[in-house]
Amino acid sequence: MIRSELVQLLGTDNPDLSPREVERIVAIFFDSITAHLAAGKRVELRGFGAFSTRARVARVGRNPRTGDPVDVEAKSVPYFKPGKEMRARLNV
Amino acid sequence: MSDSDTLTRADLAEAIHGEIGLSRGDSARMVEKVLLHLCEALSRGENVKISGFGSFVLRDKGERVGRNPKTGVEVPIAPRRVLTFRASQMMRDRIVEGDRAAGEAGAA
């Protein structure tokens, strides 16, 4: 399923909303999650899962083409942990 | 926001209510519907790709032998399907920028 298919399904569920409104709702949903993670906070959607960020330490990486060492800064990366109900639903 | 640091369904519904003007009840129902559709697609074994956000990718794990860490007894771990999330480059970039901004604010 891709984003446009999700918008289409939601539109079918809600014929009183315009496609533009549905598209905005989907955008708000996902952008709110990203914005919150960017602020260093957690997002918890019970039953579905939780989004958080994890710290990565600075390290010396390599340019894969030349093999030259390059400094990689310490940074945070997004992480998702599926909820219990979700995990159960995938294995029925 | 409902809780200090954690974003929940209620906050997503409030954001929709505030920006679209949909009633609080309808906004909450939309949040549930989005989650329901994501969950249904994944239950059917379909990966979900949300451009600008990331992909939910299903992986099938084979059976393997595990060990009870407390007793050391070997137990078989059944084959199962797990869900992983791969964030889009856009989300990764925004998180790195957010990090940097927080670091500078802290140093100032």
Coordinates of C-alpha atoms in Angstrom, one line a residue:
Chain A
M1 CA 0.0 0.0 0.0
I2 CA 1.3 3.5 -0.8
R3 CA 0.3 6.9 0.4
S4 CA -2.2 7.6 -2.4
E5 CA -4.0 4.3 -1.8
L6 CA -4.3 5.1 1.8
V7 CA -5.9 8.5 0.9
Q8 CA -8.2 6.7 -1.5
L9 CA -9.4 4.2 1.2
L10 CA -10.0 7.0 3.6
G11 CA -11.9 8.9 1.0
T12 CA -14.2 5.9 0.4
D13 CA -14.8 5.7 4.2
N14 CA -15.6 9.4 4.4
P15 CA -17.6 10.5 1.3
D16 CA -18.4 13.8 3.0
L17 CA -14.7 14.9 3.0
S18 CA -13.1 16.2 -0.2
P19 CA -10.0 14.4 -1.5
R20 CA -8.0 17.5 -0.7
E21 CA -9.2 17.4 3.0
V22 CA -8.3 13.7 3.2
E23 CA -4.9 14.4 1.8
R24 CA -4.4 17.2 4.4
I25 CA -5.4 14.9 7.2
V26 CA -2.9 12.2 6.1
A27 CA -0.2 14.9 5.8
I28 CA -1.0 16.2 9.3
F29 CA -0.9 12.7 10.7
F30 CA 2.5 11.8 9.4
D31 CA 4.1 15.3 9.7
S32 CA 3.1 15.5 13.4
I33 CA 4.9 12.3 14.1
T34 CA 8.0 13.5 12.2
A35 CA 8.0 16.9 13.9
H36 CA 7.7 15.4 17.3
L37 CA 10.6 13.0 16.7
A38 CA 12.6 15.9 15.4
A39 CA 12.0 17.7 18.7
G40 CA 13.6 14.7 20.4
K41 CA 10.3 13.2 21.7
R42 CA 8.5 9.9 21.5
V43 CA 5.3 9.0 19.7
E44 CA 3.2 6.2 21.2
L45 CA 0.2 4.7 19.3
R46 CA -1.1 1.9 21.5
G47 CA -1.7 -1.4 19.6
F48 CA 0.1 -0.1 16.6
G49 CA 3.6 0.7 17.9
A50 CA 5.9 3.5 19.2
F51 CA 8.3 5.8 17.4
S52 CA 11.4 7.1 19.1
T53 CA 14.9 8.2 18.3
R54 CA 18.1 6.4 19.1
A55 CA 21.5 8.0 19.6
R56 CA 24.4 7.0 17.3
V57 CA 27.9 7.9 18.4
A58 CA 30.3 9.7 16.2
R59 CA 32.6 7.3 14.2
V60 CA 35.1 7.3 11.4
G61 CA 33.4 6.0 8.2
R62 CA 34.8 5.3 4.8
N63 CA 34.0 6.7 1.4
P64 CA 33.0 3.5 -0.3
R65 CA 34.4 4.6 -3.6
T66 CA 37.8 5.8 -2.6
G67 CA 38.2 4.1 0.8
D68 CA 39.2 7.5 2.4
P69 CA 38.3 7.8 6.0
V70 CA 35.5 10.4 6.8
D71 CA 34.3 11.6 10.1
V72 CA 30.6 10.8 10.7
E73 CA 29.0 13.0 13.4
A74 CA 27.1 11.7 16.3
K75 CA 23.4 11.8 15.5
S76 CA 19.9 10.5 16.3
V77 CA 18.1 8.1 14.0
P78 CA 14.4 7.2 14.0
Y79 CA 13.3 3.9 15.4
F80 CA 10.0 2.1 15.4
K81 CA 8.9 -0.7 17.8
P82 CA 5.7 -2.5 16.7
G83 CA 3.1 -2.9 19.4
K84 CA 2.0 -6.2 20.9
E85 CA -1.3 -6.4 19.1
M86 CA 0.3 -5.5 15.8
R87 CA 2.9 -8.3 16.2
A88 CA 0.1 -10.7 17.1
R89 CA -1.9 -9.7 14.0
L90 CA 1.0 -10.4 11.7
N91 CA 1.3 -14.0 12.9
V92 CA -2.2 -15.5 12.8
Chain B
M1 CA -0.5 18.4 24.7
S2 CA -1.9 15.5 26.8
D3 CA 1.3 14.2 28.2
S4 CA 4.6 16.1 28.6
D5 CA 6.8 14.4 26.0
T6 CA 4.9 11.6 24.3
L7 CA 2.7 12.2 21.3
T8 CA -0.5 10.0 21.3
R9 CA -3.6 9.5 19.3
A10 CA -5.3 12.3 21.1
D11 CA -2.6 14.7 20.1
L12 CA -2.9 13.7 16.4
A13 CA -6.7 14.1 16.6
E14 CA -6.2 17.5 18.2
A15 CA -3.8 18.6 15.4
I16 CA -6.4 17.5 12.7
H17 CA -9.2 19.3 14.6
G18 CA -7.1 22.5 14.9
E19 CA -5.9 22.6 11.3
I20 CA -8.9 21.3 9.3
G21 CA -11.7 22.3 11.6
L22 CA -13.1 18.8 11.7
S23 CA -14.9 18.1 15.0
R24 CA -12.9 16.5 17.7
G25 CA -14.9 13.2 17.5
D26 CA -14.5 13.0 13.7
S27 CA -10.8 13.9 14.0
A28 CA -10.3 11.0 16.5
R29 CA -12.2 8.7 14.1
M30 CA -9.9 9.7 11.2
V31 CA -6.8 8.9 13.3
E32 CA -8.3 5.4 14.1
K33 CA -9.1 4.9 10.4
V34 CA -5.5 5.7 9.3
L35 CA -4.1 3.3 11.8
L36 CA -6.7 0.6 10.9
H37 CA -5.8 0.8 7.2
L38 CA -2.1 0.6 7.9
C39 CA -2.7 -2.4 10.2
E40 CA -5.0 -4.1 7.7
A41 CA -2.6 -3.8 4.8
L42 CA 0.3 -5.1 7.0
S43 CA -1.9 -8.0 8.2
R44 CA -2.6 -9.0 4.6
G45 CA 1.2 -9.2 4.1
E46 CA 1.5 -5.9 2.2
N47 CA 4.3 -3.5 2.8
V48 CA 3.3 0.1 3.4
K49 CA 5.1 3.0 1.8
I50 CA 4.3 6.5 2.8
S51 CA 6.3 9.0 0.7
G52 CA 8.1 11.6 2.8
F53 CA 7.7 9.5 5.9
G54 CA 9.0 6.0 5.5
S55 CA 8.2 2.3 4.8
F56 CA 6.8 -0.4 7.0
V57 CA 8.5 -3.5 5.7
L58 CA 7.5 -7.1 6.6
R59 CA 10.2 -9.7 7.0
D60 CA 9.7 -13.4 7.3
K61 CA 12.1 -15.1 9.8
G62 CA 12.9 -18.7 9.6
E63 CA 12.8 -21.2 12.5
R64 CA 15.8 -21.2 14.7
V65 CA 17.0 -22.6 18.0
G66 CA 17.0 -20.2 20.9
R67 CA 18.0 -20.6 24.5
N68 CA 16.2 -19.6 27.6
P69 CA 18.8 -17.1 28.9
K70 CA 18.0 -17.9 32.5
T71 CA 18.2 -21.7 32.4
G72 CA 20.2 -22.3 29.2
V73 CA 17.7 -24.7 27.9
E74 CA 17.4 -24.8 24.2
V75 CA 13.9 -24.0 22.8
P76 CA 12.8 -23.9 19.2
I77 CA 11.7 -20.4 17.9
A78 CA 8.9 -20.8 15.4
P79 CA 9.1 -19.1 12.0
R80 CA 7.4 -15.7 12.3
R81 CA 6.7 -12.5 10.5
V82 CA 8.2 -9.3 11.9
L83 CA 7.6 -5.7 11.1
T84 CA 10.4 -3.2 10.5
F85 CA 10.3 0.5 9.8
R86 CA 12.7 2.2 7.4
A87 CA 12.5 6.0 7.7
S88 CA 12.6 8.1 4.6
Q89 CA 15.7 10.3 4.0
M90 CA 13.4 13.3 4.6
M91 CA 12.6 12.1 8.1
R92 CA 16.2 11.2 8.9
D93 CA 17.3 14.7 7.8
R94 CA 14.7 16.4 9.9
I95 CA 15.7 14.4 13.0
V96 CA 19.4 15.3 12.4
E97 CA 18.5 19.0 12.0
G98 CA 16.4 18.8 15.2
D99 CA 19.3 17.3 17.0
R100 CA 21.7 20.0 15.9
A101 CA 19.2 22.8 16.8
A102 CA 18.8 21.3 20.3
G103 CA 22.6 21.0 20.7
E104 CA 23.1 24.6 19.8
A105 CA 20.3 25.8 22.1
G106 CA 21.9 23.8 24.9
A107 CA 25.4 25.2 24.2
A108 CA 24.2 28.8 24.1

